Short mmCIF file of C-alpha atoms and ligand atoms in Angstrom, two decimals:
data_model
loop_
_atom_site.label_atom_id
_atom_site.label_comp_id
_atom_site.label_asym_id
_atom_site.label_seq_id
_atom_site.Cartn_x
_atom_site.Cartn_y
_atom_site.Cartn_z
CA MET A 1 -0.76 -48.70 -67.73
CA THR A 2 0.50 -45.88 -66.50
CA SER A 3 -2.55 -45.65 -63.64
CA SER A 4 -0.42 -47.66 -60.79
CA ALA A 5 3.35 -47.52 -61.79
CA ARG A 6 5.41 -44.03 -61.51
CA PRO A 7 4.99 -41.34 -64.22
CA LEU A 8 6.91 -41.83 -67.18
CA ARG A 9 9.78 -39.66 -67.92
CA LEU A 10 9.22 -37.50 -70.92
CA GLY A 11 12.00 -35.53 -73.27
CA ILE A 12 11.43 -32.89 -75.66
CA LEU A 13 13.93 -32.22 -78.81
CA GLY A 14 13.45 -28.76 -79.88
CA ALA A 15 12.33 -25.42 -77.87
CA ALA A 16 9.77 -25.17 -80.35
CA ASP A 17 6.70 -22.68 -80.35
CA ILE A 18 4.14 -25.35 -80.04
CA ALA A 19 5.90 -26.88 -77.25
CA ARG A 20 6.17 -23.65 -75.26
CA ARG A 21 2.89 -22.57 -76.14
CA ARG A 22 0.31 -25.32 -75.93
CA PHE A 23 2.56 -28.89 -75.58
CA LEU A 24 4.62 -28.13 -71.90
CA PRO A 25 1.51 -26.20 -70.12
CA ALA A 26 -0.80 -29.46 -71.30
CA LEU A 27 1.90 -31.53 -69.67
CA GLN A 28 2.28 -30.15 -66.76
CA ARG A 29 -1.34 -31.26 -66.22
CA CYS A 30 -1.07 -34.83 -67.03
CA PRO A 31 -0.01 -37.30 -64.30
CA ALA A 32 0.98 -39.88 -66.57
CA PHE A 33 4.24 -38.14 -67.32
CA GLU A 34 6.77 -36.29 -65.51
CA MET A 35 8.54 -33.69 -67.49
CA ALA A 36 12.05 -34.85 -67.61
CA GLY A 37 13.85 -32.15 -70.00
CA ILE A 38 14.51 -30.54 -73.26
CA ALA A 39 17.06 -30.73 -75.61
CA SER A 40 17.70 -27.48 -77.94
CA ARG A 41 20.50 -26.72 -80.33
CA SER A 42 21.03 -23.85 -77.93
CA TYR A 43 21.83 -24.88 -74.36
CA GLU A 44 20.45 -21.35 -73.27
CA ARG A 45 16.92 -21.72 -75.04
CA ALA A 46 16.56 -25.20 -73.34
CA ALA A 47 17.58 -23.66 -69.97
CA ALA A 48 15.09 -21.31 -70.46
CA LEU A 49 12.49 -23.51 -70.87
CA CYS A 50 13.34 -25.38 -68.08
CA SER A 51 13.42 -22.10 -65.48
CA GLN A 52 9.59 -21.75 -66.58
CA PHE A 53 8.48 -25.76 -67.03
CA GLY A 54 10.78 -27.59 -64.85
CA GLY A 55 13.08 -30.52 -66.05
CA HIS A 56 16.67 -30.46 -67.41
CA ALA A 57 18.37 -28.69 -69.93
CA TYR A 58 20.24 -30.75 -72.75
CA ASP A 59 22.61 -29.54 -74.99
CA SER A 60 22.14 -31.06 -77.63
CA TYR A 61 19.50 -33.87 -79.15
CA HIS A 62 21.71 -36.88 -78.73
CA SER A 63 22.62 -36.32 -75.23
CA LEU A 64 19.02 -36.36 -74.12
CA LEU A 65 18.03 -39.55 -76.68
CA ASP A 66 21.12 -41.54 -75.07
CA ASP A 67 19.88 -40.66 -71.31
CA PRO A 68 18.55 -44.02 -70.33
CA GLY A 69 16.33 -42.23 -67.64
CA ILE A 70 14.00 -41.00 -70.31
CA ASP A 71 11.12 -43.22 -71.33
CA ALA A 72 9.11 -41.17 -73.88
CA VAL A 73 10.19 -38.38 -76.37
CA TYR A 74 7.82 -35.58 -78.05
CA ILE A 75 9.58 -34.33 -81.34
CA PRO A 76 8.09 -31.14 -82.51
CA LEU A 77 11.17 -30.62 -84.94
CA PRO A 78 10.68 -29.17 -88.67
CA PRO A 79 9.22 -31.84 -90.42
CA ALA A 80 12.30 -33.27 -92.37
CA LEU A 81 14.05 -34.35 -89.05
CA HIS A 82 11.44 -36.42 -87.86
CA PHE A 83 12.05 -39.64 -89.07
CA ASP A 84 15.77 -39.44 -88.22
CA TYR A 85 15.05 -38.57 -84.75
CA ALA A 86 11.99 -40.58 -84.28
CA LEU A 87 14.24 -43.57 -85.58
CA GLN A 88 16.58 -43.13 -82.81
CA ALA A 89 14.50 -42.63 -79.86
CA LEU A 90 12.74 -45.70 -80.81
CA LYS A 91 15.92 -47.71 -81.29
CA GLN A 92 17.02 -46.15 -77.69
CA HIS A 93 13.31 -48.30 -76.79
CA LYS A 94 11.72 -44.72 -76.12
CA HIS A 95 7.82 -44.32 -76.95
CA MET A 96 7.28 -41.41 -79.56
CA LEU A 97 5.08 -38.76 -79.64
CA LEU A 98 5.51 -37.44 -82.76
CA GLU A 99 4.17 -34.13 -84.11
CA LYS A 100 2.24 -34.23 -87.14
CA PRO A 101 3.30 -34.92 -89.84
CA ALA A 102 5.00 -38.00 -88.69
CA THR A 103 7.34 -37.80 -91.81
CA VAL A 104 7.36 -36.13 -95.24
CA THR A 105 7.07 -39.65 -97.23
CA LEU A 106 5.27 -43.11 -97.01
CA GLU A 107 8.42 -45.19 -96.92
CA GLN A 108 9.71 -43.44 -93.83
CA ALA A 109 6.35 -43.83 -91.95
CA ARG A 110 6.64 -47.51 -92.93
CA GLN A 111 9.85 -47.80 -91.61
CA LEU A 112 9.03 -46.10 -88.46
CA CYS A 113 5.72 -48.22 -87.67
CA THR A 114 7.77 -51.35 -88.14
CA VAL A 115 10.49 -50.72 -85.82
CA ALA A 116 7.86 -49.47 -83.16
CA GLU A 117 5.90 -52.94 -83.84
CA GLU A 118 9.23 -54.70 -83.44
CA SER A 119 10.14 -52.91 -80.47
CA GLU A 120 6.54 -53.17 -78.78
CA LEU A 121 6.64 -49.24 -78.56
CA THR A 122 3.94 -46.64 -79.20
CA LEU A 123 4.54 -44.56 -82.32
CA TYR A 124 1.47 -41.25 -81.81
CA GLU A 125 0.96 -38.91 -84.55
CA ASN A 126 -0.26 -35.77 -82.79
CA TYR A 127 -3.22 -34.59 -84.72
CA MET A 128 -4.95 -33.46 -81.79
CA PHE A 129 -8.11 -32.34 -83.12
CA LEU A 130 -9.27 -35.94 -83.32
CA CYS A 131 -9.49 -35.66 -79.70
CA HIS A 132 -11.73 -32.72 -79.20
CA PRO A 133 -15.44 -33.58 -77.67
CA GLN A 134 -16.86 -31.38 -80.60
CA LEU A 135 -15.60 -34.38 -83.00
CA GLU A 136 -17.55 -37.16 -81.10
CA ARG A 137 -20.56 -35.14 -81.09
CA ILE A 138 -20.24 -34.59 -84.83
CA LYS A 139 -20.27 -37.79 -85.22
CA GLU A 140 -23.34 -38.43 -82.81
CA ILE A 141 -25.35 -35.92 -84.78
CA ILE A 142 -24.65 -37.61 -88.20
CA SER A 143 -24.97 -41.39 -86.73
CA ALA A 144 -28.68 -40.06 -85.41
CA GLY A 145 -29.71 -38.88 -89.01
CA ARG A 146 -30.16 -35.41 -87.81
CA LEU A 147 -28.62 -34.52 -91.44
CA GLY A 148 -30.36 -37.00 -93.41
CA GLU A 149 -28.08 -38.70 -95.93
CA LEU A 150 -24.85 -37.19 -96.32
CA ARG A 151 -24.39 -35.44 -99.92
CA LEU A 152 -20.51 -33.57 -99.10
CA ILE A 153 -18.03 -33.08 -96.70
CA ARG A 154 -15.72 -29.73 -97.06
CA ALA A 155 -12.68 -28.91 -94.78
CA THR A 156 -10.77 -26.15 -94.87
CA PHE A 157 -7.74 -25.43 -93.14
CA GLY A 158 -5.32 -22.16 -94.25
CA PHE A 159 -3.74 -19.26 -92.36
CA PRO A 160 -2.13 -15.57 -93.49
CA ARG A 161 1.65 -16.06 -94.97
CA ARG A 162 4.26 -16.96 -91.66
CA ALA A 163 7.88 -15.15 -91.32
CA SER A 164 10.11 -15.92 -94.42
CA GLY A 165 12.31 -17.61 -92.45
CA ASP A 166 9.78 -20.58 -90.94
CA PHE A 167 10.71 -23.67 -91.90
CA ARG A 168 6.93 -24.40 -93.32
CA TYR A 169 8.04 -22.45 -96.65
CA GLN A 170 11.57 -24.41 -97.07
CA LYS A 171 11.57 -27.66 -98.90
CA SER A 172 14.48 -28.83 -97.20
CA LEU A 173 13.03 -28.56 -93.57
CA GLY A 174 9.72 -30.67 -94.95
CA GLY A 175 7.56 -27.49 -95.76
CA GLY A 176 4.79 -27.21 -97.81
CA ALA A 177 1.18 -26.47 -96.99
CA LEU A 178 0.13 -30.32 -97.71
CA LEU A 179 2.34 -31.74 -94.85
CA ASP A 180 1.43 -28.09 -93.05
CA CYS A 181 -1.80 -27.57 -93.19
CA GLY A 182 -3.05 -29.86 -95.35
CA GLY A 183 -2.57 -33.10 -93.33
CA TYR A 184 -5.46 -31.81 -91.27
CA PRO A 185 -8.57 -31.88 -93.67
CA LEU A 186 -7.65 -35.34 -95.21
CA ARG A 187 -6.77 -36.79 -91.95
CA LEU A 188 -10.82 -35.50 -90.94
CA ALA A 189 -11.54 -36.59 -94.11
CA LEU A 190 -10.35 -40.16 -93.55
CA GLU A 191 -11.80 -40.39 -89.93
CA LEU A 192 -15.33 -39.73 -91.61
CA LEU A 193 -14.89 -41.40 -95.27
CA GLY A 194 -13.38 -44.60 -93.02
CA SER A 195 -9.91 -46.11 -94.15
CA GLN A 196 -11.41 -47.51 -97.78
CA VAL A 197 -11.13 -43.72 -98.84
CA GLN A 198 -9.76 -42.93 -102.24
CA LEU A 199 -8.10 -39.88 -102.94
CA THR A 200 -9.36 -39.04 -106.59
CA ASP A 201 -7.83 -35.42 -107.68
CA ALA A 202 -5.22 -32.87 -106.04
CA THR A 203 -3.68 -29.36 -106.89
CA LEU A 204 -0.98 -28.25 -105.51
CA VAL A 205 0.23 -24.59 -105.95
CA PRO A 206 3.97 -23.58 -105.69
CA ASP A 207 5.49 -20.62 -104.20
CA LYS A 208 6.53 -18.58 -106.71
CA SER A 209 8.20 -16.34 -104.56
CA ALA A 210 11.11 -18.95 -103.95
CA GLN A 211 14.77 -18.60 -104.93
CA SER A 212 14.07 -21.22 -107.67
CA PRO A 213 11.55 -23.45 -108.60
CA GLN A 214 13.09 -26.43 -107.47
CA GLU A 215 13.25 -24.78 -103.68
CA ALA A 216 9.65 -23.86 -104.09
CA VAL A 217 7.23 -25.43 -101.56
CA ASP A 218 3.28 -26.37 -102.16
CA LEU A 219 1.86 -22.53 -100.66
CA TYR A 220 -1.51 -23.80 -101.03
CA GLY A 221 -4.02 -26.82 -102.85
CA ASN A 222 -6.82 -28.81 -102.62
CA ALA A 223 -7.85 -32.51 -103.21
CA VAL A 224 -11.39 -34.76 -103.81
CA MET A 225 -11.56 -37.81 -101.99
CA ARG A 226 -14.23 -40.67 -102.31
CA SER A 227 -15.50 -43.07 -99.58
CA SER A 228 -16.63 -46.85 -100.41
CA SER A 229 -20.22 -46.07 -100.39
CA GLY A 230 -19.28 -43.13 -102.65
CA LEU A 231 -19.63 -39.94 -100.21
CA THR A 232 -17.09 -37.11 -101.25
CA ALA A 233 -14.57 -35.08 -99.37
CA GLN A 234 -13.35 -31.75 -100.57
CA VAL A 235 -10.68 -30.68 -98.76
CA ALA A 236 -8.53 -27.12 -98.78
CA PHE A 237 -5.62 -25.54 -97.40
CA GLY A 238 -2.72 -23.27 -97.49
CA MET A 239 -0.50 -20.68 -95.88
CA ASP A 240 -0.71 -17.70 -98.04
CA ASN A 241 -4.74 -17.80 -97.41
CA ALA A 242 -7.16 -15.89 -95.31
CA TYR A 243 -7.98 -18.24 -92.30
CA GLN A 244 -10.05 -21.03 -92.54
CA CYS A 245 -10.21 -23.73 -89.95
CA SER A 246 -13.69 -25.26 -91.13
CA LEU A 247 -15.84 -28.42 -91.49
CA GLU A 248 -19.30 -27.97 -93.43
CA ILE A 249 -21.37 -31.33 -93.82
CA TRP A 250 -23.78 -31.08 -96.24
CA GLY A 251 -26.93 -33.54 -95.80
CA SER A 252 -30.24 -34.12 -97.32
CA ARG A 253 -32.40 -32.54 -94.33
CA ALA A 254 -29.45 -30.20 -93.09
CA THR A 255 -26.36 -28.66 -92.78
CA LEU A 256 -23.55 -28.64 -90.41
CA ARG A 257 -21.00 -26.21 -89.62
CA ALA A 258 -18.10 -26.35 -86.90
CA SER A 259 -16.15 -22.83 -87.36
CA ARG A 260 -12.72 -24.32 -85.18
CA ILE A 261 -12.32 -27.89 -85.99
CA PHE A 262 -8.88 -28.01 -86.16
CA THR A 263 -7.59 -25.49 -83.63
CA ALA A 264 -10.09 -25.13 -80.91
CA PRO A 265 -8.23 -23.21 -78.04
CA PRO A 266 -8.94 -24.49 -74.43
CA GLU A 267 -11.17 -21.88 -73.02
CA LEU A 268 -13.25 -21.88 -76.12
CA LYS A 269 -16.91 -22.79 -75.76
CA ILE A 270 -17.51 -24.59 -79.02
CA THR A 271 -20.51 -23.79 -81.28
CA LEU A 272 -21.66 -26.24 -83.85
CA ILE A 273 -24.41 -24.74 -86.34
CA ILE A 274 -27.11 -27.20 -87.76
CA ARG A 275 -29.10 -25.18 -90.78
CA ASP A 276 -32.36 -26.69 -92.30
CA ASP A 277 -35.44 -25.21 -93.31
CA LYS A 278 -36.91 -24.22 -90.04
CA GLY A 279 -33.85 -22.20 -89.60
CA GLU A 280 -30.97 -22.50 -87.11
CA GLU A 281 -29.97 -24.65 -84.21
CA LEU A 282 -27.01 -24.45 -82.03
CA ILE A 283 -25.15 -27.20 -80.11
CA GLU A 284 -22.81 -26.05 -77.64
CA VAL A 285 -19.52 -28.18 -76.94
CA PRO A 286 -17.78 -27.10 -73.59
CA PRO A 287 -14.45 -25.96 -73.95
CA ALA A 288 -11.65 -28.90 -73.80
CA ASP A 289 -7.82 -29.04 -74.09
CA GLN A 290 -7.18 -31.13 -76.69
CA PHE A 291 -3.62 -31.04 -76.28
CA LEU A 292 -3.98 -32.69 -73.09
CA LEU A 293 -6.49 -34.82 -74.50
CA SER A 294 -4.09 -35.72 -76.83
CA ILE A 295 -1.05 -36.12 -74.27
CA GLU A 296 -3.94 -38.87 -72.71
CA ARG A 297 -4.55 -40.85 -75.53
CA PHE A 298 -0.49 -41.00 -76.16
CA ALA A 299 -0.33 -42.29 -72.55
CA ALA A 300 -3.25 -44.62 -72.70
CA ALA A 301 -1.66 -46.70 -75.63
CA ILE A 302 1.54 -47.18 -74.34
CA GLY A 303 1.24 -50.76 -73.44
CA ASN A 304 -1.62 -51.78 -75.56
CA PRO A 305 -0.77 -53.64 -78.48
CA ALA A 306 -4.35 -53.37 -79.91
CA THR A 307 -4.13 -49.54 -80.13
CA ASN A 308 -0.78 -49.17 -80.98
CA ALA A 309 -1.27 -51.55 -83.93
CA GLU A 310 -4.28 -49.02 -84.45
CA LEU A 311 -2.50 -45.80 -84.47
CA ARG A 312 0.37 -47.44 -86.77
CA ASP A 313 -2.53 -48.26 -89.04
CA THR A 314 -3.80 -44.81 -89.29
CA ILE A 315 -0.37 -43.10 -89.69
CA LEU A 316 0.22 -45.12 -92.84
CA GLN A 317 -3.20 -44.73 -94.00
CA GLN A 318 -2.53 -40.74 -93.63
CA SER A 319 1.00 -40.92 -95.53
CA THR A 320 -0.64 -43.04 -98.32
CA LEU A 321 -2.92 -40.20 -98.80
CA VAL A 322 -0.36 -37.54 -98.54
CA GLU A 323 1.60 -39.27 -100.84
CA ILE A 324 -1.13 -40.12 -103.32
CA CYS A 325 -2.17 -36.52 -103.12
CA ARG A 326 1.04 -35.33 -104.41
CA GLN A 327 1.14 -38.07 -107.56
CA LYS A 328 -2.23 -36.93 -108.35
CA ALA A 329 -1.14 -33.09 -108.41
CA GLY A 330 2.04 -33.84 -109.90
CA TYR A 331 4.50 -32.56 -107.36
CA SER A 332 7.51 -33.98 -106.29
CA LEU A 333 9.99 -33.28 -103.12
N1 NAP B 1 -0.39 -30.13 -83.39
C1 NAP B 1 -0.25 -28.93 -83.28
O1 NAP B 1 -1.36 -28.07 -83.33
C2 NAP B 1 0.98 -28.25 -83.69
C3 NAP B 1 0.65 -26.67 -84.22
C4 NAP B 1 1.82 -26.04 -84.32
C5 NAP B 1 2.71 -26.60 -85.12
N2 NAP B 1 3.04 -28.13 -85.15
C6 NAP B 1 4.34 -29.25 -85.71
O2 NAP B 1 5.29 -29.30 -84.76
C7 NAP B 1 6.52 -29.04 -85.09
C8 NAP B 1 6.81 -27.84 -84.71
O3 NAP B 1 6.44 -26.46 -85.45
P1 NAP B 1 6.61 -25.18 -84.58
O4 NAP B 1 5.46 -24.25 -84.94
O5 NAP B 1 6.74 -25.65 -83.27
O6 NAP B 1 8.06 -24.71 -84.85
P2 NAP B 1 9.47 -23.90 -84.62
O7 NAP B 1 8.61 -23.05 -83.18
O8 NAP B 1 9.71 -23.66 -85.78
O9 NAP B 1 9.90 -25.05 -83.44
C9 NAP B 1 10.91 -26.25 -84.18
C10 NAP B 1 12.23 -26.32 -83.68
O10 NAP B 1 12.85 -27.44 -84.35
C11 NAP B 1 14.39 -26.82 -84.03
N3 NAP B 1 15.07 -26.90 -85.24
C12 NAP B 1 16.26 -27.91 -85.58
N4 NAP B 1 16.44 -27.88 -86.41
C13 NAP B 1 15.97 -26.74 -87.14
C14 NAP B 1 16.23 -26.43 -87.99
N5 NAP B 1 16.90 -26.71 -89.21
N6 NAP B 1 15.32 -24.82 -88.63
C15 NAP B 1 14.55 -24.42 -87.62
N7 NAP B 1 14.39 -25.42 -86.30
C16 NAP B 1 14.85 -26.44 -86.26
C17 NAP B 1 14.16 -25.82 -83.20
O11 NAP B 1 14.65 -25.96 -81.93
P3 NAP B 1 16.09 -25.76 -81.26
O12 NAP B 1 16.51 -24.64 -81.60
O13 NAP B 1 15.98 -25.32 -79.99
O14 NAP B 1 17.02 -27.00 -81.40
C18 NAP B 1 13.02 -25.06 -83.27
O15 NAP B 1 12.43 -24.37 -82.24
C19 NAP B 1 6.01 -29.33 -86.76
O16 NAP B 1 6.05 -30.67 -86.92
C20 NAP B 1 4.53 -28.30 -86.99
O17 NAP B 1 3.94 -29.02 -88.15
C21 NAP B 1 1.94 -29.10 -84.43
#
């Protein structure tokens, strides 16, 4: 829809690390969008980013949302702030590229989906790894029967503890391992096991260094999911863990391993490893900028009702899994 028309004007809420490092460099390479501006709680921070990437600096989120010249908004705020600002953006008739996790609760996801549908706007949750060609290649390998019958899927995503002020360790900002890094392996399991997947068991372990038990986020955890055909996925995640970013698929004939499944950098050539009783086969996937591919997927969805319905369904399925994961683990917000 954007090919014939003028580029859509996209604004950003928050001078976030991920916007500076990954989103803005990718946006510059996407002709579907024009970088319209950045809003920050600090005008200086917005101006500093605009001097690097162009666009207008706004001194508040509301001034950007109120600007009728903005067609689409990217929200890389802490998760607890996603819902209110995304709702306002949709009500101002702007398409939404929402950083993961789209919302903290299922109810919030439902409300955003309803407003997006009624307003015929795109609501997109930015799980970029879904756009990397390595995932397509893995699906082809499975379909071709190279691994045999699938016995188990195992996906892990975790990283060492970050600075204590990071929103990820603050409950009031929507922190916690499940929302931050757990969403990736859950989303991958949903992709590989299909929408009828059941989450059967989960563990979430609270951060003992929190000021009080009420303020403790979940620091690490795991979950078990089962497809309608009985295939099991074990997922694990954590934000006080040795680094892991992997997918392992164990079949009756061979095992496949991908070691940068969620965060492949744009310049990295990916090597998938298949092991069977004859040895190892290395499958190379050329480098790809999954951030740019994700922005392009968002652009392609705008004005496409069928794609938008699928995007909303997936957001709801993912939010449902997250909610069930909390219930099974006995964790309350
Ligand atoms: N898709 C991915 O690969 C990926 C990777 C990393 C993160 N993310 C997601 O992107 C979002 C941001 O992550 P990030 O690592 O970039 O975080 P970050 O650097 O901490 O940025 C968050 C921004 O939110 C704004 N903000 C507003 N109120 C805030 C508050 N009370 N406390 C802290 N920040 C506040 C700040 O911008 P101003 O002060 O300028 O207003 C801040 O720069 C999260 O949803 C995260 O899950 C996605």
